[in-house]
Coordinates of C-alpha atoms and ligand atoms in Angstrom, one line a residue:
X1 CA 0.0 0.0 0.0
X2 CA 1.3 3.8 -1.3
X3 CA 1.9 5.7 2.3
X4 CA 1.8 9.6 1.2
X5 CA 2.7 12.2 4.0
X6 CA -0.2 15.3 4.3
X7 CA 2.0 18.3 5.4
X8 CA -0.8 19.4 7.4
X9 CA -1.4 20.0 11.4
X10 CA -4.9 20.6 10.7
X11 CA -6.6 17.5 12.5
X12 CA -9.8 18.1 10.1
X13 CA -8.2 18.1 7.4
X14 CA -6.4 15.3 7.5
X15 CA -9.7 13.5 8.6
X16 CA -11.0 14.8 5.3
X17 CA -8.4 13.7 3.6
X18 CA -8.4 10.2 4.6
X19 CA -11.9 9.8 4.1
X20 CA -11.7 11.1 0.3
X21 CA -8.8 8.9 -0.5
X22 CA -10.1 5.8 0.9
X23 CA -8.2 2.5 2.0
X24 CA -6.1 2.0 -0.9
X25 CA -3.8 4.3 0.9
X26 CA -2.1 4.9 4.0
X27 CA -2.2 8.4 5.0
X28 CA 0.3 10.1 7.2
X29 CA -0.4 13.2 9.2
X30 CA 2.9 15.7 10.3
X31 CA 2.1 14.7 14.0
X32 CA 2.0 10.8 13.2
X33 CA 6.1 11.7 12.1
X34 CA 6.3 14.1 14.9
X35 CA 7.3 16.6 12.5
X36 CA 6.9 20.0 14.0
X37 CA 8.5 22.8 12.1
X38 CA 7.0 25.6 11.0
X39 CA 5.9 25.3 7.2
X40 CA 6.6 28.2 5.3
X41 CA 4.0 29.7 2.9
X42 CA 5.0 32.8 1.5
X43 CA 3.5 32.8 -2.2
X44 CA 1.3 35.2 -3.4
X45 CA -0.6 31.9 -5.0
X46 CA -2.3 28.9 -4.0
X47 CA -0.4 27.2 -6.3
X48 CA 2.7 28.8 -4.9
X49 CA 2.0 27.8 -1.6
X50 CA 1.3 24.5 -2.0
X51 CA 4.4 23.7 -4.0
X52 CA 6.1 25.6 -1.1
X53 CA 5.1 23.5 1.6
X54 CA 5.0 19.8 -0.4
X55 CA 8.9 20.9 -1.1
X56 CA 10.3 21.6 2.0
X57 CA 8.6 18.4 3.8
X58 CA 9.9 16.9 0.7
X59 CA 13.5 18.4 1.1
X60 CA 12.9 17.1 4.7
X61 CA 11.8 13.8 5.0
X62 CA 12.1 12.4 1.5
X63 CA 9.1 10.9 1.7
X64 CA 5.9 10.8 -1.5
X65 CA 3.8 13.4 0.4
X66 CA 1.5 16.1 -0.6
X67 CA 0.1 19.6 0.2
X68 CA -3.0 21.5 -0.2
X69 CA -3.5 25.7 -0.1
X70 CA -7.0 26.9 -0.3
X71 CA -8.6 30.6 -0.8
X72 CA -12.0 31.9 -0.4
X73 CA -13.0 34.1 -3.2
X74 CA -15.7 36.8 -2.5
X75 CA -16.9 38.6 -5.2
X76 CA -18.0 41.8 -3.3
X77 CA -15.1 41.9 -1.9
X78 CA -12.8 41.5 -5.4
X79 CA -11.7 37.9 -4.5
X80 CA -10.9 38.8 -1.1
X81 CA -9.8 36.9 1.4
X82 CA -7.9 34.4 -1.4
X83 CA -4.3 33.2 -1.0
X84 CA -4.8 35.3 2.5
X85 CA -7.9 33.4 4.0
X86 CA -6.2 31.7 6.9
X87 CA -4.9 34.9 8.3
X88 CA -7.5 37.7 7.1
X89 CA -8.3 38.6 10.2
X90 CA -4.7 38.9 11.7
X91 CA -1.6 36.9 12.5
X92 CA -2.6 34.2 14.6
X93 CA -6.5 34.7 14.5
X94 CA -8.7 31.9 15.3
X95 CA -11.0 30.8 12.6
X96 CA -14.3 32.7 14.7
X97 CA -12.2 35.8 13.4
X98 CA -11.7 35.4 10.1
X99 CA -15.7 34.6 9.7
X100 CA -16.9 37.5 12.4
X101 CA -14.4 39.8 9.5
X102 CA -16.1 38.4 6.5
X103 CA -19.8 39.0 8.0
X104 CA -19.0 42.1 8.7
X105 CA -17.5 43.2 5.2
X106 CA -20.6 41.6 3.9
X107 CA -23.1 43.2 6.4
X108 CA -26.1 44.9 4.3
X109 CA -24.3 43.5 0.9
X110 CA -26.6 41.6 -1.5
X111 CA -24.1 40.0 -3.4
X112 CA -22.7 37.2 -1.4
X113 CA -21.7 35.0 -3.9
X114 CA -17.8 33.4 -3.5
X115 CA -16.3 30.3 -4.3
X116 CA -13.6 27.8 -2.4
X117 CA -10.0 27.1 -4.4
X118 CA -8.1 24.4 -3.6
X119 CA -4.6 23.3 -4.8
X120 CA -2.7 20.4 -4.2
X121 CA 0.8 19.9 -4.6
X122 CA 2.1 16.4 -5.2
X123 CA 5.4 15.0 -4.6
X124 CA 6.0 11.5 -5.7
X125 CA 9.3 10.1 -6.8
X126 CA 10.8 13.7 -6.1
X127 CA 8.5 14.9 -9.1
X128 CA 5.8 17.7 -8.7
X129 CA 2.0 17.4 -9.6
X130 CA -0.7 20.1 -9.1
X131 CA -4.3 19.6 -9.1
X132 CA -7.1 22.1 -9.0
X133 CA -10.6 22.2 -7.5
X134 CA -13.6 25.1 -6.9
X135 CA -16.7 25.1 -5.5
X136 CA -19.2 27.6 -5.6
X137 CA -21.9 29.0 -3.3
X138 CA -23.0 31.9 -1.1
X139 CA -21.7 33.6 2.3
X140 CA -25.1 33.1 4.6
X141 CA -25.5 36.1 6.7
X142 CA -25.2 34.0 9.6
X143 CA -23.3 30.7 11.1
X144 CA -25.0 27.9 10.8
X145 CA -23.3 24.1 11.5
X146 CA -21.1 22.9 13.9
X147 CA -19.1 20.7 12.2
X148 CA -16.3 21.2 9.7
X149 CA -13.6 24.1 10.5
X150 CA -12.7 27.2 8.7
X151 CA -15.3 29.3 7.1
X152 CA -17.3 26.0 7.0
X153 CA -20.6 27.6 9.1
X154 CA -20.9 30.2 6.6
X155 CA -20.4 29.0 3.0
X156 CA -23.6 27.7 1.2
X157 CA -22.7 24.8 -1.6
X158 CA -24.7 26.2 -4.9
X159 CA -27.4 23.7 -5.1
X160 CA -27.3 23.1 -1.4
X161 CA -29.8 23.9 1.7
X162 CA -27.1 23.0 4.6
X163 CA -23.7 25.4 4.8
X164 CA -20.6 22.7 5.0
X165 CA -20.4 22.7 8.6
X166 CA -24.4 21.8 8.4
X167 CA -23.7 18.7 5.8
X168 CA -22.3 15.2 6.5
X169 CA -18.7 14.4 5.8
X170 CA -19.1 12.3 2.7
X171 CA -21.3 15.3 1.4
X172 CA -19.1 17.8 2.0
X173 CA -15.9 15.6 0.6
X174 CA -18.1 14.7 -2.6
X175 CA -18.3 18.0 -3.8
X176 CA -16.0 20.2 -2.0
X177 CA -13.0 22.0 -3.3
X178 CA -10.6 19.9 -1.7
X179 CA -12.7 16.5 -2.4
X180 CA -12.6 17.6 -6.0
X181 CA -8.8 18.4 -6.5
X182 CA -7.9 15.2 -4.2
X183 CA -10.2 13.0 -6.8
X184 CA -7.8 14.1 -9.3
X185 CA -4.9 13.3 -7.8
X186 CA -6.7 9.6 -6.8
X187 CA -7.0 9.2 -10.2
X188 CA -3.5 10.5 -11.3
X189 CA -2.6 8.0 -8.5
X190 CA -4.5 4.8 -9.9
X191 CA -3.5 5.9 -13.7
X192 CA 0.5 5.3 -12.7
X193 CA -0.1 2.3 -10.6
X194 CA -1.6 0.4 -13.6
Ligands
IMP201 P1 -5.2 26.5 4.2 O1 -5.3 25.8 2.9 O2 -5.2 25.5 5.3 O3 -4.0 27.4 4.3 O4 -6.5 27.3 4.4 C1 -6.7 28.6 4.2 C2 -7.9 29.1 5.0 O5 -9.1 28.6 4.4 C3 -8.0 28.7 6.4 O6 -8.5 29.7 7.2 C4 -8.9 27.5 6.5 O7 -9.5 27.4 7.7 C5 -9.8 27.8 5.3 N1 -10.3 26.6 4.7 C6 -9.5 25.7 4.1 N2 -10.3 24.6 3.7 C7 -11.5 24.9 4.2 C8 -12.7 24.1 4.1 O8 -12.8 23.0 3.6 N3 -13.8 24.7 4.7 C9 -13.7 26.0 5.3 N4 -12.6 26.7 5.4 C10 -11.5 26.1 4.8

């Protein structure tokens, strides 16, 4: 079985994660190598970022592992938060923060329409593979949902009645930004193993 490392901390994602890419593969978390540096992610693009972070646990461990960036595109506010959604509302802000920010900006705005990004950077055999997936929806005027993370409670799947924090896992993963890029690279995967 292919064991790929996850260069994330981010206990939800990697939950995600496993449950997209299924048994055929063993999936390692940063904390199940006790890896505990801090990954840089300085790009000015999701892209960038994620090719940022699958390199340097690459350069570190030399293990086939990958690495995911994500933005949140607002319209109203001109793709805003983007590449910066994990920090919009400060250095070291808690997710809460970044959602009480967004409701704000969007406080009295009709247009709430914004969309998820998701790239993933793959490193396998010391080569590098990108995959890309979106998902649109609306910004609800209020939380709703406990589950999820992130700007789950507040992001409406087009199509949808329940935000992402509202919606079972396998819903969420089925149609999500991430689950969408990540079933590219399960196919990428299955494509070389043949
Ligand atoms: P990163 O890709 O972990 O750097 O994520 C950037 C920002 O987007 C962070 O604030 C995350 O919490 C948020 N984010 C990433 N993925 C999701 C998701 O699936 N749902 C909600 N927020 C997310």
């Amino acid at each position: 079985m292919l064991s790929l490392l996850f260069a994330t901390n981010n206990q939800h994602k990697l939950r995600e994660v496993r449950e997209i890419m299924g048994n055929d593969f063993r999936i390692l978390g940063l904390k199940d190598i006790n890896f505990d540096s801090e990954i840089p992610e300085t790009s000015e693009t999701l892209s960038g970022n994620a090719a940022q972070k699958a390199l340097f646990i690459y350069e570190k461990t030399s293990m086939d592992c990958f690495a995911d960036d994500t933005g949140l595109e607002v319209d109203a506010l001109q793709g805003r938060p983007g590449v910066y959604s994990a920090r919009y509302a400060g250095e070291g802000c808690r997710f809460d923060d970044n959602i009480e920010k967004i409701l704000r900006e969007l406080n009295g705005i009709e247009n709430r329409k914004a969309r998820f990004c998701c790239v993933v950077c793959l490193i396998i055999d010391g080569k590098e593979h990108l995959f890309e997936g979106g998902v649109n929806g609306v910004i609800t005027k209020e939380r709703k949902g406990k589950d999820g993370f992130g700007y789950d409670p507040v992001f409406l799947p087009d199509g949808h009645h329940q935000t992402f924090a509202e919606m079972p896992a396998y819903l969420k993963n089925g149609i999500s930004h991430r689950g969408r890029a990540l079933f590219k690279m399960l196919r990428f995967l299955k494509e070389v193993d043949k």
